[in-house]
Amino acid sequence: MVEIGIVVGEARPEWIQFFAKDVVRVGEFVTVDTVDGQALYLVESSKLESKLLSRVHDYITAMEAKEASKVNPRDTVRYCTARAVGLVKDILKGIRVYPTLPPDPGSPVFLAEDELLRRIFHNDSKEWVEVGRLLRRNSVTVSVNLNKVASRHLAILAATGKGKSNLLALIAKRVAEKNGTMVILDYHAEYYDLKIEKMRFVCPKINPRYLDSEELADMLDIRSDATKQRDVLRRAYTKDVMRSPNFWEALEENLRNEAENEEDFQTRVTARRVLEIIERSLAIKGNIFDTEVESPLNLIEPNKINVLDLSGLTEIQAQIIVAHYLTEILNDRKNAMLKRKSRFRSPVVIAVEEAHTFIPQDRSSRCSGVLARIAREGRKFGVSLILVSQRPCKLNADVASQMGSFAISGLTHPRDQNFVMEVTDEVSTELGASLSSLNTGEMILTGQWITVPALVKVDLVEEKHMGMDLDAVGLWAEDANVGRKRISTEELIKL
Amino acid sequence: MTLKQLFERAKLVKQRLQEEESSERFREWLSRAKDVWKSYKPSKVEKKVAAIDSGWNYRTYCGFYLYAIRAVAVAQSSETVTDPIVDVDILPMEDDGSGISPELYIQGIAECYEHDLASKVANLLDIVLVDGSILARLNAMRTLSRVKLFREYAVYVRPLKNAKNILFVSKYSQDRSLVHGALGDVYYINRVTNDIGYTEPITFERDGMTISVFYVRLSKNSDAIHVEVPAIVDLEYVRSVIDALYNTAVKGYPYALMVAHEIASLPNDFMDMISEVAGLSVLPTAREVLEVG
């Protein structure tokens, strides 16, 4: 074992500070002997300081101090803090047991050996899947427990461009390899060109008969403040219309009656306006309505990765669709657990892209109720959530706190960092401070799906193209050359 | 009330300084300082340099005090050049009837240790820097000659005689022997010069020793430092000192002395620990007596 430092200052069972001989990076694993046995620690902060250069207040003195510091190795201080992630002997059994006493001051700090980390992070059991490598040990692969994702929920919280979509695609790929069922609520059409096995793209359909008049008004794009138009629609949307084999014709007939026969002039005008809105809405996105579809579930295939394309919808429309689909899925799984007729005989994982749109912190949305219910009760029925968001502080904290596992990266806003620290007890202030410095694909994985928290370089999904910035210049050049004959320089000279 | 009087006195000092600065003799002192200063363009010369410093602290108890001293000789790399000298002891305040304060007494012992270290390492190195002024030390000892310890002081000073490579360095010298102004020489030198340079060494006789005194500035725009060597040295010697030290000087101060100061220091929390180890932490100190009530 390589000794890299010495425990100094105040040590606690869960936390130590040490001076290091050489560079020790955040995310590195070290071991220290305690009275309970060898404990594994994750380095959460690493500071490098020249005592001399810390005291200078001007450029010239700093330049002089730099030269002086070079000749004195004692002037450079490497100071690290590390959090205990458990006793090695218990971690190897898959249990997290913390030391009951801190190591003695002056205890040597050792770099954890690759072989030990391999035994901790790599798991070949069927419920474990590989997602990447330890950020500081490229030779150590990291496995996560899919059972925990499918039962205790997962939150992927990372800034734009840090690899959220890649990780979700990777999880989808791994779920597909295990014949699992997954529904990805794709709000920004990020997965339309993802080409992995068993993946299917679903244009969501909804039967307007199952909507109440307010939901129908939202789906038809009637403004929320157009109360008169909504009143007219409510009156026209009768039970007869709901039961009618020709739903739209029956609805339009009621509205026409009002437009022609209503005594009040203003109401007649409003009814005509609602008719125009329906006509326009059906022309633009009529394919989303299907008056014959029995259940939205028929569009979702078990044992497949179903990408539900919500990209053409407004926020409210997407919320309504999500509410209906998720309610049906939850009810179906309840039936499955009660041995009744059901479509999904095995657990369903639901991934919610742009989760802050569907379960916002400051208000309720059309689907926040069902999402909160799944977060609370989903485990009992085999329905789990993967929440994906780049603004975690805008997520409903109650729902977020139900997440059993986390993948976090690149959060720069202090409110987002604080939110993460509030909902997970394994991301400390020190580790949280390093979040903003993580590069694309580098994530802190923590919670029940991983043996111990770790900084991981997530594998790149080769089949994935989404989330990348457009090569606009390349595309323009390609576009400009379409249909034009290529002429060489020699040919141009001849001309 | 007293604060107001203090401020009024401070204002008078300012007034006096302003008057002084506008006087003819002040201009003469500045002119003299300018005349004695010689600019120099140094070239880097690698030499074996070490610095000597001591740190001391004490705790006063009823009827005695506990002191600790640590004297070190270190290179710029923080490596010790020879074994440090450490001393921890208790003494009654007036052990030999002299009645001098613990500060003076402990400082005297610490200086003896510094001189001892300097003479030990002088043969091993090109330059040995000691923090302080040998002249000031010897002057102070003259006034304290009735104290037994200081009769022994000479024993530690004598080996330094003619040691050309032992340099006593003062940052805040009060010496007025060069410019003969109202304030210390270094005040006038710093007012009229700012480049790397030096003054010609002048010599003094003290207790049978010849001591050469000169000023050097090791970095541009920094304060000049006062150097004393217990031997006769020439201009070539002074220039070689600058060549050896300027490259690692920080704000014009030799870096080795900064390292020695840091390693030797005995801050209060160390003293608390020493007091604990000596089994004295349960006794009230003089300071704690003041805090009662």
GROMACS .gro file of N, CA, C and O in nm, chain B residues 2 4 12 29 35 59 118-119 137 145 157 163 170 175 177 200 221 226 229 231 234 246 253 261 270 273 282:
model
  108
  497THR      N    1  -0.823   6.046   2.837
  497THR     CA    2  -0.681   6.021   2.809
  497THR      C    3  -0.659   5.996   2.660
  497THR      O    4  -0.555   6.029   2.606
  499LYS      N    5  -0.809   6.138   2.415
  499LYS     CA    6  -0.801   6.267   2.348
  499LYS      C    7  -0.659   6.325   2.363
  499LYS      O    8  -0.600   6.376   2.267
  507LEU      N    9   0.110   6.624   1.763
  507LEU     CA   10   0.234   6.701   1.782
  507LEU      C   11   0.353   6.631   1.716
  507LEU      O   12   0.441   6.695   1.659
  524TRP      N   13   2.077   6.546   0.533
  524TRP     CA   14   2.083   6.402   0.567
  524TRP      C   15   2.044   6.316   0.447
  524TRP      O   16   2.105   6.215   0.421
  530ASP      N   17   2.451   6.003  -0.118
  530ASP     CA   18   2.595   5.996  -0.151
  530ASP      C   19   2.657   5.863  -0.113
  530ASP      O   20   2.745   5.812  -0.182
  554ARG      N   21   0.558   3.154   3.055
  554ARG     CA   22   0.436   3.171   3.134
  554ARG      C   23   0.477   3.207   3.277
  554ARG      O   24   0.563   3.140   3.334
  613ALA      N   25   2.570   2.957   1.548
  613ALA     CA   26   2.640   3.027   1.440
  613ALA      C   27   2.786   2.982   1.433
  613ALA      O   28   2.838   2.953   1.325
  614SER      N   29   2.850   2.974   1.547
  614SER     CA   30   2.991   2.934   1.545
  614SER      C   31   3.006   2.788   1.506
  614SER      O   32   3.105   2.749   1.443
  632ARG      N   33   2.320   4.386   2.063
  632ARG     CA   34   2.326   4.282   2.166
  632ARG      C   35   2.438   4.311   2.267
  632ARG      O   36   2.419   4.301   2.388
  640SER      N   37   2.564   4.377   3.278
  640SER     CA   38   2.681   4.295   3.309
  640SER      C   39   2.681   4.240   3.452
  640SER      O   40   2.749   4.144   3.482
  652VAL      N   41   2.996   3.479   2.252
  652VAL     CA   42   3.021   3.579   2.148
  652VAL      C   43   3.163   3.564   2.091
  652VAL      O   44   3.184   3.576   1.970
  658ALA      N   45   3.473   3.591   1.222
  658ALA     CA   46   3.397   3.496   1.137
  658ALA      C   47   3.334   3.577   1.024
  658ALA      O   48   3.230   3.641   1.041
  665SER      N   49   1.945   4.309   1.033
  665SER     CA   50   1.832   4.377   1.099
  665SER      C   51   1.745   4.445   0.995
  665SER      O   52   1.797   4.515   0.907
  670ASP      N   53   2.036   5.221   1.384
  670ASP     CA   54   2.173   5.271   1.379
  670ASP      C   55   2.179   5.407   1.307
  670ASP      O   56   2.120   5.425   1.201
  672SER      N   57   2.492   5.573   1.271
  672SER     CA   58   2.635   5.601   1.260
  672SER      C   59   2.680   5.644   1.121
  672SER      O   60   2.786   5.699   1.104
  695GLU      N   61   2.916   5.146   0.173
  695GLU     CA   62   3.051   5.097   0.205
  695GLU      C   63   3.056   5.055   0.352
  695GLU      O   64   3.002   5.125   0.438
  716ASN      N   65   1.290   4.860  -0.490
  716ASN     CA   66   1.173   4.917  -0.422
  716ASN      C   67   1.141   4.852  -0.287
  716ASN      O   68   1.030   4.862  -0.238
  721HIS      N   69   2.009   4.622   0.737
  721HIS     CA   70   2.132   4.659   0.806
  721HIS      C   71   2.210   4.531   0.833
  721HIS      O   72   2.153   4.435   0.886
  724VAL      N   73   2.896   4.236   1.034
  724VAL     CA   74   2.982   4.117   1.025
  724VAL      C   75   3.093   4.131   1.131
  724VAL      O   76   3.157   4.236   1.136
  726ALA      N   77   3.388   4.096   1.155
  726ALA     CA   78   3.521   4.088   1.092
  726ALA      C   79   3.535   4.208   1.000
  726ALA      O   80   3.437   4.278   0.974
  729ASP      N   81   3.537   4.402   0.284
  729ASP     CA   82   3.552   4.510   0.185
  729ASP      C   83   3.431   4.516   0.091
  729ASP      O   84   3.335   4.440   0.107
  741TYR      N   85   2.023   3.787  -0.334
  741TYR     CA   86   1.914   3.864  -0.396
  741TYR      C   87   1.811   3.774  -0.465
  741TYR      O   88   1.692   3.804  -0.468
  748TYR      N   89   1.414   4.085   0.189
  748TYR     CA   90   1.459   4.018   0.310
  748TYR      C   91   1.506   3.877   0.274
  748TYR      O   92   1.437   3.808   0.198
  756HIS      N   93   1.279   3.188   1.104
  756HIS     CA   94   1.186   3.252   1.198
  756HIS      C   95   1.062   3.163   1.218
  756HIS      O   96   1.017   3.142   1.331
  765PHE      N   97   0.164   2.641   2.148
  765PHE     CA   98   0.273   2.548   2.180
  765PHE      C   99   0.309   2.561   2.327
  765PHE      O  100   0.334   2.463   2.395
  768MET      N  101   0.084   2.379   2.547
  768MET     CA  102   0.113   2.235   2.548
  768MET      C  103   0.233   2.205   2.638
  768MET      O  104   0.231   2.110   2.715
  777VAL      N  105  -0.247   2.336   3.558
  777VAL     CA  106  -0.352   2.356   3.660
  777VAL      C  107  -0.325   2.480   3.744
  777VAL      O  108  -0.414   2.531   3.812
   0.00000   0.00000   0.00000
